[in-house]
XYZ file of C-alpha atoms in Angstrom:
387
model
C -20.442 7.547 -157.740
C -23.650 6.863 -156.639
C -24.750 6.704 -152.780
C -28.062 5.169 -151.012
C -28.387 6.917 -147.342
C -30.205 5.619 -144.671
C -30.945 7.824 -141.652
C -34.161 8.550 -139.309
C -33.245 11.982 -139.455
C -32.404 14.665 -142.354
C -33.312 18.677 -143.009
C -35.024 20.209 -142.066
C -34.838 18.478 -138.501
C -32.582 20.344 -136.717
C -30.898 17.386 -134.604
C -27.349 16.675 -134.802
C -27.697 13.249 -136.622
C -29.850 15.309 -139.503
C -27.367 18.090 -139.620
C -24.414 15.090 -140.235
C -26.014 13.136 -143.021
C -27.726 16.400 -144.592
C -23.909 17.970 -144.478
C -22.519 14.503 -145.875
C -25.499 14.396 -148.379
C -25.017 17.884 -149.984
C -21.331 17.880 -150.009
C -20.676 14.800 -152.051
C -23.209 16.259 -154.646
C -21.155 19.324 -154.845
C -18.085 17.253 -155.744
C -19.811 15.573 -158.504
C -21.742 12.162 -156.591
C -25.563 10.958 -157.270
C -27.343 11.143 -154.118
C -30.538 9.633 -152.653
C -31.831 9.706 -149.261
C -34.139 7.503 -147.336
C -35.885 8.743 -143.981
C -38.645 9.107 -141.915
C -40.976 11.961 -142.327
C -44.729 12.525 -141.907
C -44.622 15.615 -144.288
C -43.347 14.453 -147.277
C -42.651 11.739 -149.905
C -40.268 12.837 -152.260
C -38.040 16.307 -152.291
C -35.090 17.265 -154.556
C -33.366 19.177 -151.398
C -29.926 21.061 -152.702
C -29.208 18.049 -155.123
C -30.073 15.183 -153.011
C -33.103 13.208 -154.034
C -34.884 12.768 -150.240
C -37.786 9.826 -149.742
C -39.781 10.832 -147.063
C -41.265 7.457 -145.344
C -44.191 7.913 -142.883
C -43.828 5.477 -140.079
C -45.823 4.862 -137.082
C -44.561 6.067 -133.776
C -43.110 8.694 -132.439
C -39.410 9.334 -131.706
C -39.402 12.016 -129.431
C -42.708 10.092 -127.299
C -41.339 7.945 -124.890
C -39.735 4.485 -125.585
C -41.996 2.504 -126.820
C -43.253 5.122 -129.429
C -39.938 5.426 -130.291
C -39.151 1.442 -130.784
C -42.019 1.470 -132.907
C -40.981 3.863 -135.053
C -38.005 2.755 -135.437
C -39.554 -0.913 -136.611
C -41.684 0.626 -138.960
C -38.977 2.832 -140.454
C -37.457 -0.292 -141.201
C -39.819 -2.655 -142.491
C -40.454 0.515 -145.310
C -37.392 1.263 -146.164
C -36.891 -2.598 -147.170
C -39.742 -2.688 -148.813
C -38.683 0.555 -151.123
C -38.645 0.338 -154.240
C -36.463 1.999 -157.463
C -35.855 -1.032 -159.522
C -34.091 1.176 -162.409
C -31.123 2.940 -159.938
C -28.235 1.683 -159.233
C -25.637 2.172 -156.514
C -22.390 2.003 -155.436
C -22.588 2.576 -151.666
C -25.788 2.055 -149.177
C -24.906 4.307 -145.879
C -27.272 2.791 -143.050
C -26.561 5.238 -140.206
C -27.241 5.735 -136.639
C -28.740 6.199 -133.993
C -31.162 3.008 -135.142
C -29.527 -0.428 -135.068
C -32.595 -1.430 -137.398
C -31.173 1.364 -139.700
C -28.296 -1.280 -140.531
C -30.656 -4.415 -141.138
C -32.637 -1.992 -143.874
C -28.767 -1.273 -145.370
C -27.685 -4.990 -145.152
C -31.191 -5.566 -147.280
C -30.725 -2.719 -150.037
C -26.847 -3.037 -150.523
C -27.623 -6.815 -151.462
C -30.897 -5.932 -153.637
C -28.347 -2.827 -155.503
C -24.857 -5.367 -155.308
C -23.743 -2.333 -153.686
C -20.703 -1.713 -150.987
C -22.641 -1.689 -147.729
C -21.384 1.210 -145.461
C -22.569 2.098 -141.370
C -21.982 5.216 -140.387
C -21.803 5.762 -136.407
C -22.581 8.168 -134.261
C -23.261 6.123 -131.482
C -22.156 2.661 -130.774
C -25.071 0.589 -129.868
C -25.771 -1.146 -127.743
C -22.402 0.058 -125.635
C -24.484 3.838 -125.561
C -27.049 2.039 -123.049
C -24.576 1.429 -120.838
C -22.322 4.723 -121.009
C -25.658 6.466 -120.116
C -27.040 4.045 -117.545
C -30.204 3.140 -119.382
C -28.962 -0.719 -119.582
C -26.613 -3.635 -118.355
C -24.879 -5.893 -120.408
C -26.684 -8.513 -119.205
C -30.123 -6.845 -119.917
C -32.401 -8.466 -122.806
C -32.631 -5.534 -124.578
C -28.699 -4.914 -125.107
C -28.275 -8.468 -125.874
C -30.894 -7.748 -128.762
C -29.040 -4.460 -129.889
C -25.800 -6.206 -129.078
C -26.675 -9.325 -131.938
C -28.239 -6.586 -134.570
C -24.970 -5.240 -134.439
C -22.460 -7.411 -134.492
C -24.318 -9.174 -137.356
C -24.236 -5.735 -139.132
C -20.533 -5.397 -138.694
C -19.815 -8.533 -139.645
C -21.720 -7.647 -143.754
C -20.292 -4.280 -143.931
C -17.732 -3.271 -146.162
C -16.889 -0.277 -144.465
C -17.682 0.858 -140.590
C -17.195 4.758 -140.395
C -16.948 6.652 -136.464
C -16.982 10.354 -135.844
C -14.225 10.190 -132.724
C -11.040 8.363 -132.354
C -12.558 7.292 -129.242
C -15.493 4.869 -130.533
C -12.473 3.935 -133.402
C -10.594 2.574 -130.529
C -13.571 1.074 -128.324
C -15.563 -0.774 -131.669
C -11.883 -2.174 -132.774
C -11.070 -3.490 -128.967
C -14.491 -5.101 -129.200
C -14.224 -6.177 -132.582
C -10.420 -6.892 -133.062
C -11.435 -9.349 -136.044
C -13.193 -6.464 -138.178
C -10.479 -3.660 -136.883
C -9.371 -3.161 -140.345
C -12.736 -2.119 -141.655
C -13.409 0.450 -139.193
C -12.490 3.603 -140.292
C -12.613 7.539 -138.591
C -15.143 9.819 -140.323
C -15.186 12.575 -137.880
C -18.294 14.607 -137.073
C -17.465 18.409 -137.706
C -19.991 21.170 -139.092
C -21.611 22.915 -142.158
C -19.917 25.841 -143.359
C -22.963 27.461 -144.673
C -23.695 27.191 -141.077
C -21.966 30.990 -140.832
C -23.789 32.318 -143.403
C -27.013 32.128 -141.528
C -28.809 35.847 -140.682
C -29.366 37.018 -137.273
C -32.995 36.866 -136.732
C -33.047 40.464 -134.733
C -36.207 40.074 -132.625
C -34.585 36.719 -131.145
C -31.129 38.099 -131.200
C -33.045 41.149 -128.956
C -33.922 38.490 -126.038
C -30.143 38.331 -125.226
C -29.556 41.880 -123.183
C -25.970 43.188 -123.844
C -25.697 43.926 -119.979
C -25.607 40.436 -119.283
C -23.795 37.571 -119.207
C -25.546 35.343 -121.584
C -24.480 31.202 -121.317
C -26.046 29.426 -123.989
C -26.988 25.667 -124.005
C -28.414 24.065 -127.676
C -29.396 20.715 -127.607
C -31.235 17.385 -126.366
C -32.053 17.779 -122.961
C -31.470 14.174 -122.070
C -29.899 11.809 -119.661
C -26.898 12.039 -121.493
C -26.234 15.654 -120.972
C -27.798 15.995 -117.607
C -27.917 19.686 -117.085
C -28.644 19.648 -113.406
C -25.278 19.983 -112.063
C -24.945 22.990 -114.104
C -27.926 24.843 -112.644
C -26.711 24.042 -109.075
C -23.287 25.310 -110.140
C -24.929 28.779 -110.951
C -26.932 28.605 -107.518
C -23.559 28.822 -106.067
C -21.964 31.764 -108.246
C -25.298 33.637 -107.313
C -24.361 36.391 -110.229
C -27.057 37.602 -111.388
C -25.929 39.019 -114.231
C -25.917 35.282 -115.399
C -28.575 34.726 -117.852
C -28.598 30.795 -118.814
C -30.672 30.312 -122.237
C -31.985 26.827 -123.270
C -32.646 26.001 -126.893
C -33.369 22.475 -127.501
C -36.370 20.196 -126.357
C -35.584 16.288 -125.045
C -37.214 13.882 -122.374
C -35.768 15.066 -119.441
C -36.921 18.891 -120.208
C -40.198 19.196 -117.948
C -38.384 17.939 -114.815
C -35.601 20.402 -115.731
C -37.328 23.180 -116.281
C -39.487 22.290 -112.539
C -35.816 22.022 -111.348
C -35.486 25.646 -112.459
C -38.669 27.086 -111.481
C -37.376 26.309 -107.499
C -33.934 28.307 -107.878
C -34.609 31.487 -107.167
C -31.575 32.819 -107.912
C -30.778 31.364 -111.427
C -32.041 32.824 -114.450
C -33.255 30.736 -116.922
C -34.431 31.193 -120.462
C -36.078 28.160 -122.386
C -36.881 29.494 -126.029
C -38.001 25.764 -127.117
C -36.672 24.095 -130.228
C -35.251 26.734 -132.844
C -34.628 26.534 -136.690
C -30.810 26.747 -137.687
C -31.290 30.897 -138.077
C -31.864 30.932 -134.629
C -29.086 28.302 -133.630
C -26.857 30.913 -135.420
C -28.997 33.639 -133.691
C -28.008 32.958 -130.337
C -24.751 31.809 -130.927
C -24.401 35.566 -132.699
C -25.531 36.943 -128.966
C -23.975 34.486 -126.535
C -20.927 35.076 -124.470
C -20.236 31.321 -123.680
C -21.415 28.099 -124.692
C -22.180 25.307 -122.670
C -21.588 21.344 -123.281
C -22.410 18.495 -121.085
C -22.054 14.925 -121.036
C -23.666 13.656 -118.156
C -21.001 10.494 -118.047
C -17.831 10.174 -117.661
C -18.547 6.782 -120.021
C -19.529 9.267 -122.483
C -15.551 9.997 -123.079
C -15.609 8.808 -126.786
C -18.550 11.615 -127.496
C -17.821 14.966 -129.594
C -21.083 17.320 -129.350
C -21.727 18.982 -132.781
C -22.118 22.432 -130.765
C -18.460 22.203 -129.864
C -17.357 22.872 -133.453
C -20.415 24.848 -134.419
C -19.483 27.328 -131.028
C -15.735 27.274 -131.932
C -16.724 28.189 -135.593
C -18.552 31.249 -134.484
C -15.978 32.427 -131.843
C -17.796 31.714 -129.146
C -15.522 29.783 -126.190
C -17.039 26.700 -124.322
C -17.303 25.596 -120.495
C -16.814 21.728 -121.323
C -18.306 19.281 -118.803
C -17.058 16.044 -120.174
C -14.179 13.699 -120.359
C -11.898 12.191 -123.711
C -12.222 13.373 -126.901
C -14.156 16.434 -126.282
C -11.729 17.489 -123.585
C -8.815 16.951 -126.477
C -10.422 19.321 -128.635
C -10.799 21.863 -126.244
C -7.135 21.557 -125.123
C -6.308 21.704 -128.523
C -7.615 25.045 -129.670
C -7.082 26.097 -126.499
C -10.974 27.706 -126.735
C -12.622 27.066 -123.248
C -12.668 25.789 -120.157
C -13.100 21.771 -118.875
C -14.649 20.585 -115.423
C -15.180 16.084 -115.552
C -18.999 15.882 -115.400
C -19.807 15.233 -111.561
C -17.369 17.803 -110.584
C -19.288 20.753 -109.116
C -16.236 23.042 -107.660
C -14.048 22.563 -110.953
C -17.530 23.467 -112.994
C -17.516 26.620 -110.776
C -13.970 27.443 -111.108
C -14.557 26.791 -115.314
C -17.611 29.122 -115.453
C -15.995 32.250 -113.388
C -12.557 31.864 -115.527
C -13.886 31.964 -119.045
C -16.089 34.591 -117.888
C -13.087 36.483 -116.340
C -10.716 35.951 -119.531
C -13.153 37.156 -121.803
C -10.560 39.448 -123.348
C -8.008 36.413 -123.846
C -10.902 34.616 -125.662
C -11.914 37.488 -127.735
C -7.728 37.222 -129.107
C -8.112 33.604 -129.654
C -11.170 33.685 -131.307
C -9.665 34.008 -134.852
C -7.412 31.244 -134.594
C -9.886 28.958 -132.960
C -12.317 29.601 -136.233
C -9.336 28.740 -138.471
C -8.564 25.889 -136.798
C -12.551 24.129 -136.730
C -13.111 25.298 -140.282
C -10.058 24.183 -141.702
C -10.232 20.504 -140.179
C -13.544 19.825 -139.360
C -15.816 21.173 -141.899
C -18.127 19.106 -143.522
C -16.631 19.716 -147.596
C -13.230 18.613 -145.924
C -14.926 15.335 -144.071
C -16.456 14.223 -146.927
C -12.857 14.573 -149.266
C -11.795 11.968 -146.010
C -14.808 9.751 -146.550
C -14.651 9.697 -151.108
C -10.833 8.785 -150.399
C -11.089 5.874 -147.959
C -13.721 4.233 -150.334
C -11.619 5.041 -153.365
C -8.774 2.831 -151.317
């Protein structure tokens, strides 16, 4: 079969919506499928990238550059990838995928132009992810906007593909009358993730006599790592070493947050390839997840599975699906996201049982790879369109 993606982000960007499609991407080649990707990028037009034919689009804008930047690019993004042209290929599925709404008008456009099945593939729900985070109200103009792109969308797909039983059961109690097309495709990780190499003179910032807690990711709203820095004002250890990987627009006022605790130790060591995701993970003794929101309960962080995968246990500050996971491998320790004194009592137990982790550890890598890997997601996604 032959598949048309869509996505604003794809390797080498090392953001969780890239790592999906690239994982997606690479994997159905391996099992035999003609892939081409569409996406923004100021660095290149066309790459053959482990088998997947990848159309870099310059578009104006900025995503990472405040909003407006970011709407711009966005629009932009769009109005090219419309306008692309292969006139000889053929497909059999366009995948227009999140986190851009206008990501689905440009796969509405090109599934019609290549009388192919049109597929979304979400991450996020939009515009219900303005809400869950606080940027917007329902009645605001801008979710109404988001809210009508959608639903339009949803309405001209063939298939609607989630990555948590959570947004399966929110998008089909909003949209009872398209419940049957909505199907799970869950978010999980790359395999070849683990066969990284330890870069050794970042693996040497992480001093053995510590007690190294790891955070990788956007620093955003949606994560809100403020609690957790007040949390380790309390413990006061300071054997506590709390590294930051990751860049986002709430970094600068975290990091001036940081500079006034005294008795916190914090790392930032910016935005880091995938060596030096794997890196850290190699040296860390816990890993940290937040969702700022307890709205944010139909949300699965990528770094859950990728920490699980490399034996590392998690201090979870979320609610729903994450909090399922954890309970189900049994790999970590959960606090709900506002709740300072059960964050405290989280941190000091999986620190404490860091011999009953260390047993675990096994298991909990069996478990991730063997239902959660990307090569396993993508058998679920070739047999649901083969239905």
């Amino acid at each position: 079969m032959k598949f048309l993606f869509i996505t604003s982000h794809y390797y080498p960007k090392p953001d969780p919506n890239a790592k999906r499609i690239t994982g997606l991407a690479e994997n159905l080649v391996r099992k035999g499928n003609s892939v081409t990707v569409i996406t923004s990028s100021d660095d290149f037009s066309f790459r053959e990238i482990n088998g997947v034919c990848v159309y870099g689009l310059k578009s104006k804008g900025n995503f990472s550059k405040g909003k407006v930047s970011r709407l711009l690019n966005h629009i932009t993004f769009m109005i090219k990838t419309i306008r692309f042209k292969r006139e000889k290929d053929i497909y059999d599925f366009v995948i227009a995928t999140s986190p851009s709404p206008f990501n689905y008008i440009s796969g509405q456009r090109l599934a019609k132009k290549y009388s192919a099945k049109f597929v979304i593939d979400i991450r996020d729900i939009w515009p219900d992810v303005f809400v869950q985070t606080g940027i917007a109200k329902e009645r605001d103009l801008v979710y109404r906007v988001f809210n009508f792109i959608a639903e339009r969308a949803y309405k001209e797909a063939d298939y609607i593909f989630v990555v948590t039983p959570g947004k399966k059961k929110r998008l089909q109690n909003k949209y009872p009358k398209y419940a049957k097309k909505i199907h799970l495709v869950s978010n999980g990780f790359d395999e070849k993730f683990l066969d990284n190499n330890i870069n050794i003179s970042f693996f040497n910032k992480f001093s053995k006599d510590d007690l190294n807690i790891l955070y990788c990711g956007n620093v955003g709203i949606a994560q809100d790592l403020i609690p957790f820095i007040d949390v380790l004002e309390i413990i006061n250890d300071s054997r506590i070493q709390f590294h930051i990987l990751g860049k986002g627009n709430r970094l600068d006022y975290l990091l001036n947050y940081c500079s006034n605790k005294t008795s916190v130790n914090v790392q930032y060591h910016g935005l880091r390839c995938e060596e030096d995701v794997y890196t850290a993970l190699k040296a860390a003794d816990v890993s940290y997840v937040s969702l700022g929101s307890d709205l944010l309960d139909d949300s699965i962080p990528t770094k859950i599975y990728e920490s699980i995968a490399m034996g590392v246990p998690v201090v979870l500050s979320a609610t729903g699906d994450a909090v399922n996971l954890i309970n189900t491998v049994g790999f970590g320790k959960i606090a709900s996201s506002k709740d300072l004194k059960g964050l405290e009592s989280a941190i000091r137990s999986v620190i404490q049982e860091k011999d009953k982790f260390l047993d675990l550890s096994e298991y909990a890598k069996s478990y991730v790879i063997d239902n959660y890997s990307r090569s396993k997601i993508t058998d679920e996604l070739l047999a649901i369109l083969q239905q």
